[in-house]
Short mmCIF file of C-alpha atoms in Angstrom, two decimals:
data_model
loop_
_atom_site.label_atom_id
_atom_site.label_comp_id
_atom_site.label_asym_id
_atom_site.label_seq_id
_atom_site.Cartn_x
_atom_site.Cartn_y
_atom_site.Cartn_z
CA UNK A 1 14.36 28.55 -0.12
CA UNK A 2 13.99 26.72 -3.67
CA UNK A 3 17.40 26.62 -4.01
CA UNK A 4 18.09 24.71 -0.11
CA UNK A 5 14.78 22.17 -1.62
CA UNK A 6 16.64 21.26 -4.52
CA UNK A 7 19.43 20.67 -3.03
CA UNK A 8 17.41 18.72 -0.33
CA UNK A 9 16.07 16.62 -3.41
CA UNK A 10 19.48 15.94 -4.47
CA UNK A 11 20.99 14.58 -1.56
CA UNK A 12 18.06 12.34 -0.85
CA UNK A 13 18.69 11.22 -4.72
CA UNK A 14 22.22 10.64 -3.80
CA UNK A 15 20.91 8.40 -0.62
CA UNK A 16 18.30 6.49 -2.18
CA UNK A 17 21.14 5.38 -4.62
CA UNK A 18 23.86 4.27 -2.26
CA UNK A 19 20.92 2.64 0.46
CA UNK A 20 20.43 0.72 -3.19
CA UNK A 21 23.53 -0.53 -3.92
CA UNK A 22 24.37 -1.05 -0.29
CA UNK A 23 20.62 -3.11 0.23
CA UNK A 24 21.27 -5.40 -2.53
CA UNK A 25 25.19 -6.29 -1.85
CA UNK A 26 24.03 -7.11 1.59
CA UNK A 27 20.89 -8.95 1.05
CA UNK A 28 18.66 -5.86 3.49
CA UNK A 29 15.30 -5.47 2.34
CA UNK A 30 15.48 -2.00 1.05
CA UNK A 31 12.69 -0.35 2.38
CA UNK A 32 13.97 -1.23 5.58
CA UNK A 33 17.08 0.12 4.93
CA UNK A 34 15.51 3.50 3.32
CA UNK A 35 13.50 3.68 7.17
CA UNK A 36 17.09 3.36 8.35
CA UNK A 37 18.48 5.96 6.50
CA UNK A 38 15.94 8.56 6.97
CA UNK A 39 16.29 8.17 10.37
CA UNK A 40 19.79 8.59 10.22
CA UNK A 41 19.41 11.98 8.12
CA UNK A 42 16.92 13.09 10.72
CA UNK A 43 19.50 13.08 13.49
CA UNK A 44 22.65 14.82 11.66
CA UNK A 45 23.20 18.17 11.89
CA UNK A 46 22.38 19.18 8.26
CA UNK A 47 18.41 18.94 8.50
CA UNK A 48 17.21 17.99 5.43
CA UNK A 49 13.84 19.02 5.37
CA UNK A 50 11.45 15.63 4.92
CA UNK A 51 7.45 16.89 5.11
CA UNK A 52 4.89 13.83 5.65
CA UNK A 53 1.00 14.70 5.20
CA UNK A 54 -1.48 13.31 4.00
CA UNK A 55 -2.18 15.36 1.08
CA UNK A 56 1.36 14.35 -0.48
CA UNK A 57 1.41 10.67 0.19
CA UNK A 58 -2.14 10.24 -1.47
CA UNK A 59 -1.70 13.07 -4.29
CA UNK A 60 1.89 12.40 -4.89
CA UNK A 61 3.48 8.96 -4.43
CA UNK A 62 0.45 6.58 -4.73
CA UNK A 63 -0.76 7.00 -8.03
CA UNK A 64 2.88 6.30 -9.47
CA UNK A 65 3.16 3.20 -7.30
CA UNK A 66 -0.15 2.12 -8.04
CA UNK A 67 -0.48 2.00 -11.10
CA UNK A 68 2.87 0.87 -11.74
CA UNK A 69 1.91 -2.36 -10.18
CA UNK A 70 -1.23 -2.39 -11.97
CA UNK A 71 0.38 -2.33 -14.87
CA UNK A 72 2.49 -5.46 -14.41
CA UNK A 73 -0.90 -7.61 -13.21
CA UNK A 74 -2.44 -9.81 -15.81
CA UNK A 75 -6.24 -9.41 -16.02
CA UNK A 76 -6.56 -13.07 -16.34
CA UNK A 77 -5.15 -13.87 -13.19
CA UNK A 78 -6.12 -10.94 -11.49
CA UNK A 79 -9.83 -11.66 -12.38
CA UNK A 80 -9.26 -15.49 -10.93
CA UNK A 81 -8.25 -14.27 -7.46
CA UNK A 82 -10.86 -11.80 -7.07
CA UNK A 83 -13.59 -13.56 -4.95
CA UNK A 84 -10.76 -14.37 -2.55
CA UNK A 85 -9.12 -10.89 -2.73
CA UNK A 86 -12.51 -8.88 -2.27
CA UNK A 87 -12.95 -10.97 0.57
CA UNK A 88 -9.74 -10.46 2.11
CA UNK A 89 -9.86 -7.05 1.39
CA UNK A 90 -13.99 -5.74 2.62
CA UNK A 91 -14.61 -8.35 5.06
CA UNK A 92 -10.86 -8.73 6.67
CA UNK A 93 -10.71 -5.02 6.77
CA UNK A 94 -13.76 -5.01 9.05
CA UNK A 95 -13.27 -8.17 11.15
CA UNK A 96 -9.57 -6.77 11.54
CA UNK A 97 -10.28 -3.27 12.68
CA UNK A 98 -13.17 -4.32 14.84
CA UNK A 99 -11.15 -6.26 16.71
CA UNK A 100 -8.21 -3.89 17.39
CA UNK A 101 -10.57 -1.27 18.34
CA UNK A 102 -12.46 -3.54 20.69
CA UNK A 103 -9.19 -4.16 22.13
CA UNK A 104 -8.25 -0.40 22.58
CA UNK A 105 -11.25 0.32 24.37
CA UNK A 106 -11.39 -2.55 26.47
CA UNK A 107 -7.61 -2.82 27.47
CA UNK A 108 -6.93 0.99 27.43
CA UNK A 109 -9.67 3.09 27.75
CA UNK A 110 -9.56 4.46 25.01
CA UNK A 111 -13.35 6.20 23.16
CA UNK A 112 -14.66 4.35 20.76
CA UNK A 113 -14.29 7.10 18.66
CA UNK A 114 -10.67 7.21 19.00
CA UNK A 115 -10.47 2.99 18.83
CA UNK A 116 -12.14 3.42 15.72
CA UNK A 117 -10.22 5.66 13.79
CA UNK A 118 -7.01 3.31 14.73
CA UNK A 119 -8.56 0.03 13.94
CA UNK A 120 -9.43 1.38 10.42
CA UNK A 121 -5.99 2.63 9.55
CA UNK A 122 -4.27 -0.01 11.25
CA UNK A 123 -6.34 -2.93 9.40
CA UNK A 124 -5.75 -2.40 6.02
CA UNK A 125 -2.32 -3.55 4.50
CA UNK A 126 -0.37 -0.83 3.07
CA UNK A 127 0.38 -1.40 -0.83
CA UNK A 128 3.43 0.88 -0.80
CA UNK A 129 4.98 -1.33 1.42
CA UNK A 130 3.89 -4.58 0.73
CA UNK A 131 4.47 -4.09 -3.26
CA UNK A 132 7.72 -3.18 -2.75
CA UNK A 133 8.79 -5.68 -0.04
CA UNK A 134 7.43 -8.69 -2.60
CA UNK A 135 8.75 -7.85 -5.88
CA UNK A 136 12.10 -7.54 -4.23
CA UNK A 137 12.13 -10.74 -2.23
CA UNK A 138 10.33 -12.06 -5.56
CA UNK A 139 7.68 -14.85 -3.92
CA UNK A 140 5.89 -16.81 -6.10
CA UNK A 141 3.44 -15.48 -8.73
CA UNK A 142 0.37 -16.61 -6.94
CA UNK A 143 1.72 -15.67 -3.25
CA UNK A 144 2.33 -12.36 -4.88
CA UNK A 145 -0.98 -11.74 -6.39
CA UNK A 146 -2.76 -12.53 -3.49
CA UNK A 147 -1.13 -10.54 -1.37
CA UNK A 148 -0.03 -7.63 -3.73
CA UNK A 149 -3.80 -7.47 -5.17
CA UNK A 150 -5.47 -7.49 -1.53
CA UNK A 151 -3.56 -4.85 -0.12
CA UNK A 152 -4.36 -2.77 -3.30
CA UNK A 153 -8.20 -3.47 -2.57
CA UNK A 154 -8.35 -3.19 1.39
CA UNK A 155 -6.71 0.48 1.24
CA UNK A 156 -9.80 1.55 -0.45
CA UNK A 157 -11.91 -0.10 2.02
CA UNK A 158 -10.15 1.54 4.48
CA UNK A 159 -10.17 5.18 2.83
CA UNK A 160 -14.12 5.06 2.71
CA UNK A 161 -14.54 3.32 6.27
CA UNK A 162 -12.39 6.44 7.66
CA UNK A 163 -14.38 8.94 5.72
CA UNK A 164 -17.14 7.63 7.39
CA UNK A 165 -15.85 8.20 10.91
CA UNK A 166 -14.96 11.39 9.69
CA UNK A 167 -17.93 12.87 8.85
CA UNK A 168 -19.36 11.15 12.79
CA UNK A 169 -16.24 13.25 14.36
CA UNK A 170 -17.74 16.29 12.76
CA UNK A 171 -21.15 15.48 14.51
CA UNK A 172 -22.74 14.60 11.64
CA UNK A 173 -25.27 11.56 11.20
CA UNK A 174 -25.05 8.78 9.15
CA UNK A 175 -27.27 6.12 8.93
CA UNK A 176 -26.32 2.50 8.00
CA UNK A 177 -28.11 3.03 4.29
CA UNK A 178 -25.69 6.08 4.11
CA UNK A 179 -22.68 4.37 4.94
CA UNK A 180 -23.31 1.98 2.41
CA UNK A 181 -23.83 4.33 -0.07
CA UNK A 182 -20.97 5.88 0.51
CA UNK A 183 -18.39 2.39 0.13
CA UNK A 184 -20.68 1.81 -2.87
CA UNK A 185 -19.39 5.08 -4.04
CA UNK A 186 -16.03 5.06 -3.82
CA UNK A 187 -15.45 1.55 -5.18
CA UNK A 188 -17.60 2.11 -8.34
CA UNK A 189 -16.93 5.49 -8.94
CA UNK A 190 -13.18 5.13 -8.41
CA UNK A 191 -13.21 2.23 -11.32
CA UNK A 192 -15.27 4.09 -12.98
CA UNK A 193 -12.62 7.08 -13.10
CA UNK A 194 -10.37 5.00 -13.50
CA UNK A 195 -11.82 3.14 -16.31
CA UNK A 196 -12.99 6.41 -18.22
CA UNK A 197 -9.72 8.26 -17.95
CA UNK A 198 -7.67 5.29 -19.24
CA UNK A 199 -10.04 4.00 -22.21
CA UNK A 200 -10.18 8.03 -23.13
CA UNK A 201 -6.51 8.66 -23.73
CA UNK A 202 -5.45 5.59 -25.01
CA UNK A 203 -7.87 6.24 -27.86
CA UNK A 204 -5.49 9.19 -28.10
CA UNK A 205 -2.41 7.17 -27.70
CA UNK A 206 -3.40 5.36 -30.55
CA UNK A 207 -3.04 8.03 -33.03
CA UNK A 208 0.64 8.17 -32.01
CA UNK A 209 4.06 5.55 -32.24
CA UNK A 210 6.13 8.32 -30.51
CA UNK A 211 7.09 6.51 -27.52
CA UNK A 212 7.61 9.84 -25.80
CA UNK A 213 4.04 10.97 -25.99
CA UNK A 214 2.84 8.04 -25.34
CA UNK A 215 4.95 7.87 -21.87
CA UNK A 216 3.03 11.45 -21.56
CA UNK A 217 -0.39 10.09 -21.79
CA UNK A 218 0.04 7.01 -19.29
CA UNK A 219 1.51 9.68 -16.91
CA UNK A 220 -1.99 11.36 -17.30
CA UNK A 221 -3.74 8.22 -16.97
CA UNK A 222 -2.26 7.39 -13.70
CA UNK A 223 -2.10 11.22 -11.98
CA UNK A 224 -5.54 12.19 -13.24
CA UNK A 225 -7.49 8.89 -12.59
CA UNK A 226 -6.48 9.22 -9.20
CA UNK A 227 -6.99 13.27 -8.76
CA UNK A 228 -10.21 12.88 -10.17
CA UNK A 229 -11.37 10.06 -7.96
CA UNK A 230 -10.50 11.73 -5.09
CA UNK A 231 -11.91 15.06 -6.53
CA UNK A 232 -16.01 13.49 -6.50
CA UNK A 233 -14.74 11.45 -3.16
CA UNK A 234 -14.30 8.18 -4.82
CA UNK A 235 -11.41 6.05 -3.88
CA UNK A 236 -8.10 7.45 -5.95
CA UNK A 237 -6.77 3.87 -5.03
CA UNK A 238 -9.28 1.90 -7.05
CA UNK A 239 -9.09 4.48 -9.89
CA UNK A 240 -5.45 4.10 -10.49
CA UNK A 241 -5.62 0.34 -9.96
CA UNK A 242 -8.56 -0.14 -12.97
CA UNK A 243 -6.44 2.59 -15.08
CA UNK A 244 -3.23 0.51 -14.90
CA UNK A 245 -4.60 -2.92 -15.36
CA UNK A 246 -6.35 -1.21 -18.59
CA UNK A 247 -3.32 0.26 -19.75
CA UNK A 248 -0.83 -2.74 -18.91
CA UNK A 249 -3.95 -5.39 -20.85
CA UNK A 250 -5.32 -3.24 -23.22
CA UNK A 251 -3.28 -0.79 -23.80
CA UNK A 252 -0.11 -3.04 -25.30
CA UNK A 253 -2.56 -4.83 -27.76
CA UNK A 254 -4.67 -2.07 -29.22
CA UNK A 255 -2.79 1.71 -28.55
CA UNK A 256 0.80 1.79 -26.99
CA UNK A 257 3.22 0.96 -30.38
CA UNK A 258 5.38 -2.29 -29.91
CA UNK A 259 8.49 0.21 -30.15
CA UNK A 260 7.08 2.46 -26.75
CA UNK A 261 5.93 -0.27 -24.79
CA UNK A 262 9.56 -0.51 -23.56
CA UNK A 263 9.71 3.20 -23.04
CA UNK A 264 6.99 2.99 -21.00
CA UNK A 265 7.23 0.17 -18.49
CA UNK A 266 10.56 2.06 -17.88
CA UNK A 267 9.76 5.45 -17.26
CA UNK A 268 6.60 3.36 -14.61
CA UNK A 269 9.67 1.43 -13.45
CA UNK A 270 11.58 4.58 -12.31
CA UNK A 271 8.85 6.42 -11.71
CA UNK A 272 8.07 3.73 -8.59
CA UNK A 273 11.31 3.33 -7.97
CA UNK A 274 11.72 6.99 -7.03
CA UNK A 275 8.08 7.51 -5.27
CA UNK A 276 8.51 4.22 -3.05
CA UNK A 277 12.27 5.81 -2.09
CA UNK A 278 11.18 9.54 -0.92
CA UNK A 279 8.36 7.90 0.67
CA UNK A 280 10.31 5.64 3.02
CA UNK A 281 13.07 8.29 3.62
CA UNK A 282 10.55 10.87 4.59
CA UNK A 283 8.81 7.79 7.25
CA UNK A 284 12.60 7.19 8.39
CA UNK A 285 12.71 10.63 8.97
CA UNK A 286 9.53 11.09 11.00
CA UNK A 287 9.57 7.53 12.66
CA UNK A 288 13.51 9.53 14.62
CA UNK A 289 10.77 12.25 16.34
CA UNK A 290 8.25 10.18 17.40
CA UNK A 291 8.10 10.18 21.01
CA UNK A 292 7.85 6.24 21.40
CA UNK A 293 9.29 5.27 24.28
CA UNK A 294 6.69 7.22 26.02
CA UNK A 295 3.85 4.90 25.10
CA UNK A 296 5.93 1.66 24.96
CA UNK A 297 3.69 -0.22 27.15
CA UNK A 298 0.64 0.96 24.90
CA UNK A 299 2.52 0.10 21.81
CA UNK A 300 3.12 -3.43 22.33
CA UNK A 301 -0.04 -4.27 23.26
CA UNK A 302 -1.26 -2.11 19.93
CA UNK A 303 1.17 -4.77 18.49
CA UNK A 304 -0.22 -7.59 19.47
CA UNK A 305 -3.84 -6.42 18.92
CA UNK A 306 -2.70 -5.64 14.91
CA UNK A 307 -1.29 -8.92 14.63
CA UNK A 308 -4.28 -10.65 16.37
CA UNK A 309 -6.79 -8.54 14.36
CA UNK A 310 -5.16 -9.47 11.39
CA UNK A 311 -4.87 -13.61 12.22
CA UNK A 312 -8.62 -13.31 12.93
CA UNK A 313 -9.60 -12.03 9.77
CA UNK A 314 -6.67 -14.12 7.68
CA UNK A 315 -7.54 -17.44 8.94
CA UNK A 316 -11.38 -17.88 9.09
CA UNK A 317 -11.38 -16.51 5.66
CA UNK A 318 -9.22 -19.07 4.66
CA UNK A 319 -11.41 -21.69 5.74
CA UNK A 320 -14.27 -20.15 3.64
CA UNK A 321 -12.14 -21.17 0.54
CA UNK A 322 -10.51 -24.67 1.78
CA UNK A 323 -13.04 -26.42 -0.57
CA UNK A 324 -12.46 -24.07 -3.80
CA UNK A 325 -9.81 -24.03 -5.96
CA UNK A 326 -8.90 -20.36 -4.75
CA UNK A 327 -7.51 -22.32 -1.48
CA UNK A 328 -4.90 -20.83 0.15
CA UNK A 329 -1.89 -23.46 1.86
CA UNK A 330 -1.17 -23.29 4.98
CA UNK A 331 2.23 -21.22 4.74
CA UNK A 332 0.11 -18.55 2.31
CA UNK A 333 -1.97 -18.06 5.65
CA UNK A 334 1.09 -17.11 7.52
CA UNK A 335 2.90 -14.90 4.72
CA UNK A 336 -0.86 -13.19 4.45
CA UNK A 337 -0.38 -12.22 8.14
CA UNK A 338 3.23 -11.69 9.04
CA UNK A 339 3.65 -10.35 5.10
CA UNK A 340 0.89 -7.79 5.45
CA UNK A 341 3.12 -4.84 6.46
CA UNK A 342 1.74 -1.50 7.44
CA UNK A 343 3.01 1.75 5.94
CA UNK A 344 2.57 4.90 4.78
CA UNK A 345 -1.34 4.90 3.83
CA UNK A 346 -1.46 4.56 7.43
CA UNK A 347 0.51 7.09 8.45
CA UNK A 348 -1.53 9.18 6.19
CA UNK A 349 -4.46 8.69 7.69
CA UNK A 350 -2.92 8.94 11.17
CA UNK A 351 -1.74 12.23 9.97
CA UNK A 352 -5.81 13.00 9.11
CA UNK A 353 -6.95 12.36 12.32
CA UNK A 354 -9.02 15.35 13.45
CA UNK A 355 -8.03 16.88 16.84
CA UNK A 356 -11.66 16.60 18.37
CA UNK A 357 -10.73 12.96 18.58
CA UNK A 358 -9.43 12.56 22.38
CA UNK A 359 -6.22 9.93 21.63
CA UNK A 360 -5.29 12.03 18.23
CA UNK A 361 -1.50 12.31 19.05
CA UNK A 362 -1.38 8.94 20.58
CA UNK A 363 -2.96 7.71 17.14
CA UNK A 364 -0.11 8.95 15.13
CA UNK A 365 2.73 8.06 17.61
CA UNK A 366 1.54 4.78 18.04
CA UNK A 367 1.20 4.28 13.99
CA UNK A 368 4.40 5.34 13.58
CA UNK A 369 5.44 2.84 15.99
CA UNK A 370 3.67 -0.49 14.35
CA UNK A 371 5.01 0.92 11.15
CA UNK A 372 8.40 1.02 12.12
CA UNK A 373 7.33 -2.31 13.85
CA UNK A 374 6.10 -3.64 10.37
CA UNK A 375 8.90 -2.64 8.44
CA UNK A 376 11.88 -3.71 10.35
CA UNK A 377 10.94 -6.70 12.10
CA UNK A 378 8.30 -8.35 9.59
CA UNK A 379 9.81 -7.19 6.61
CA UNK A 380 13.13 -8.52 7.85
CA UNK A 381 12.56 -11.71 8.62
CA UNK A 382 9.80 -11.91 5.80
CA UNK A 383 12.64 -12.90 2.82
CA UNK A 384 13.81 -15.94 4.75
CA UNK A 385 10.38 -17.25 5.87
CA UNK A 386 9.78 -16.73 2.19
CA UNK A 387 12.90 -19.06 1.76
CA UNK A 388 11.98 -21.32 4.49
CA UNK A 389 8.74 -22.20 2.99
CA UNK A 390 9.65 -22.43 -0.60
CA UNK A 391 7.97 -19.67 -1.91
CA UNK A 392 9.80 -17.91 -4.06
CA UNK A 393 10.65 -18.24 -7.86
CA UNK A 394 8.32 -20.76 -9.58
CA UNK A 395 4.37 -20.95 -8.37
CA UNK A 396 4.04 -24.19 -6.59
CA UNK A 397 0.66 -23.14 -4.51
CA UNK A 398 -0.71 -26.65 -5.61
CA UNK A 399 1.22 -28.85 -4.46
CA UNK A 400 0.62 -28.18 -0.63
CA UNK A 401 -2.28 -28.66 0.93
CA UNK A 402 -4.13 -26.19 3.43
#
């Protein structure tokens, strides 16, 4: 059985390598082309085994991709986006998924139970995704932050709101004081993991120049900020985000040497590279078994809800900045909504969907669907919008107006 795995793990290897080479000769996005290819594998004969849970897309590929792009975002611009990012990311994540689950209940019946759980999954951006689709099509610093930052925030928001439905699927009670408590929670104590776990070790890193350990210690950083977030039910998300933007500020000027700071943004660089190609070859994979053209009828007008939910929160928020020098033009309005691609955190909260909840399978099949939605036709046609507009390559966000 360990032997068929690794030999599994191999031939994925070998795909992830040629949907590469073949992605950048011919200009595909290549996430989209990893969906493509895990689908593919999923219908030949050889069946590769691909699992998809929850437990191994939060425990396994998002701390490396996390803090990976953590560790490339500069503190100082990072910190001047933040009122527009935590805004995106808390009050967009609400006004988003209150809308599409308004619309489920309304247009299809569905409990609000049920509408709830899918307008919280479905609202929040998905990192994985929409890191990987933006340092590829390389859009302008700004664009990128925004975007790349908020999507980073909003899947914590998310993880809490769901936790919170969660413990009301049980049959538990939780009053509004309780429920703030709880977001309070897992934003602060998930920095504060974060935070801890990174300032600890790279006191130890400092002791050291061997670039080796040092690549040791940021892998610790990243895995165990995360793990122990999630272990006191903080937010793993925020934890590796603080830990890498500590590391990639910090870290460089007072305890990773000058000789293993190259070392280590290229073990993080492979280290992404390989977590964001499983990921999408295991989606590809699941996205071929997905019943979808049972609930086709359901799944465009989940479709249009997403988009609608996510123009309602986008756009109004954008007007609460016009004034400000965090203003947002026009065609970062549209990127923010067509751009903000849904993914695998989704998926893995689909996957967590308890089955007291009436519409649990039609919860994950109809994820599955806006993801594969999300990832072929948005993040196809998101590089030559991108073009269109002007917005890659140099960061021009002040010359157009709102």
């Amino acid at each position: 059985m360990a032997e068929l795995q690794l030999i599994d793990l191999g031939m994925l290897l070998v795909v992830t390598s040629l949907v590469a080479m073949m992605s950048r000769r011919i200009g595909l996005p290549y996430t989209a082309g990893l969906v493509a290819a895990g689908i593919v594998l999923a219908l030949l004969p050889i069946g590769v085994n691909l699992p998809l849970s929850r437990e191994l897309v939060f425990n396994i590929f998002l701390p490396p991709l996390i803090f990976e792009a953590a560790l490339q975002m500069p503190w100082r611009r990072l910190r001047a986006q933040l009122p527009l990012t935590v805004t995106l990311a808390f009050l967009g994540v609400a006004i988003s998924a209150a809308f599409v689950a308004g619309g489920l209940h309304w247009l299809l019946g569905w409990s609000w139970l049920g509408a709830a759980f899918f307008g919280v999954l479905i609202a929040a951006t998905d990192p994985v995704s929409v890191i990987a689709a933006f340092k590829e099509m390389r859009a302008e610093p700004r664009l990128g932050m925004v975007v790349e930052s908020e999507s980073l925030l909003n899947d914590g928001v998310a993880a809490v709101a769901f936790s919170i439905l969660l413990v009301i699927a049980g049959g538990g009670e939780l009053t509004p004081v309780a429920a703030v408590g709880a977001l309070v929670w897992t934003v602060l104590g998930g920095l504060a993991a974060g935070a801890g776990v990174a300032f600890l070790l790279l006191k130890l890193a400092g002791r050291t120049d061997d670039h080796l350990v040092e690549i040791t210690l940021t892998t610790i950083i990243a895995w165990g900020s995360f793990l122990l977030a999630e272990h006191v039910k903080a937010s793993g998300v925020f934890a590796a985000l603080a830990a890498g933007v500590i590391v990639g500020n910090l870290g460089w000027r007072r305890a990773i040497s000058d000789n293993g700071r190259g070392h280590v943004l290229g073990f993080w660089e492979y280290a992404a590279f390989l977590a964001n190609s499983l990921l999408f070859l295991m989606i590809g994979s699941h996205e071929a078994h997905q019943p979808l053209a049972l609930v086709s009828g359901a799944l465009a007008v989940v479709i249009i809800l997403t988009l609608l939910g996510r123009a309602a929160a986008v756009y109004p928020i954008a007007l609460l900045f016009r004034g400000t020098a965090l203003r947002l033009p026009a065609t970062y309005q549209h990127v923010l909504l067509w751009g903000g691609l849904r993914g695998a955190v989704g998926l893995a909260l689909a996957l967590a969907v308890p089955a007291s909840v009436p519409e649990q399978r039609q919860i994950i099949v109809l994820a599955f669907g806006v993801v594969a939605f999300s990832i072929f036709l948005q993040g196809l046609t998101m590089p030559p919008l991108l073009r269109r507009w002007k917005l890659t390559g140099k960061d021009t966000s002040a010359d157009e107006a709102p």
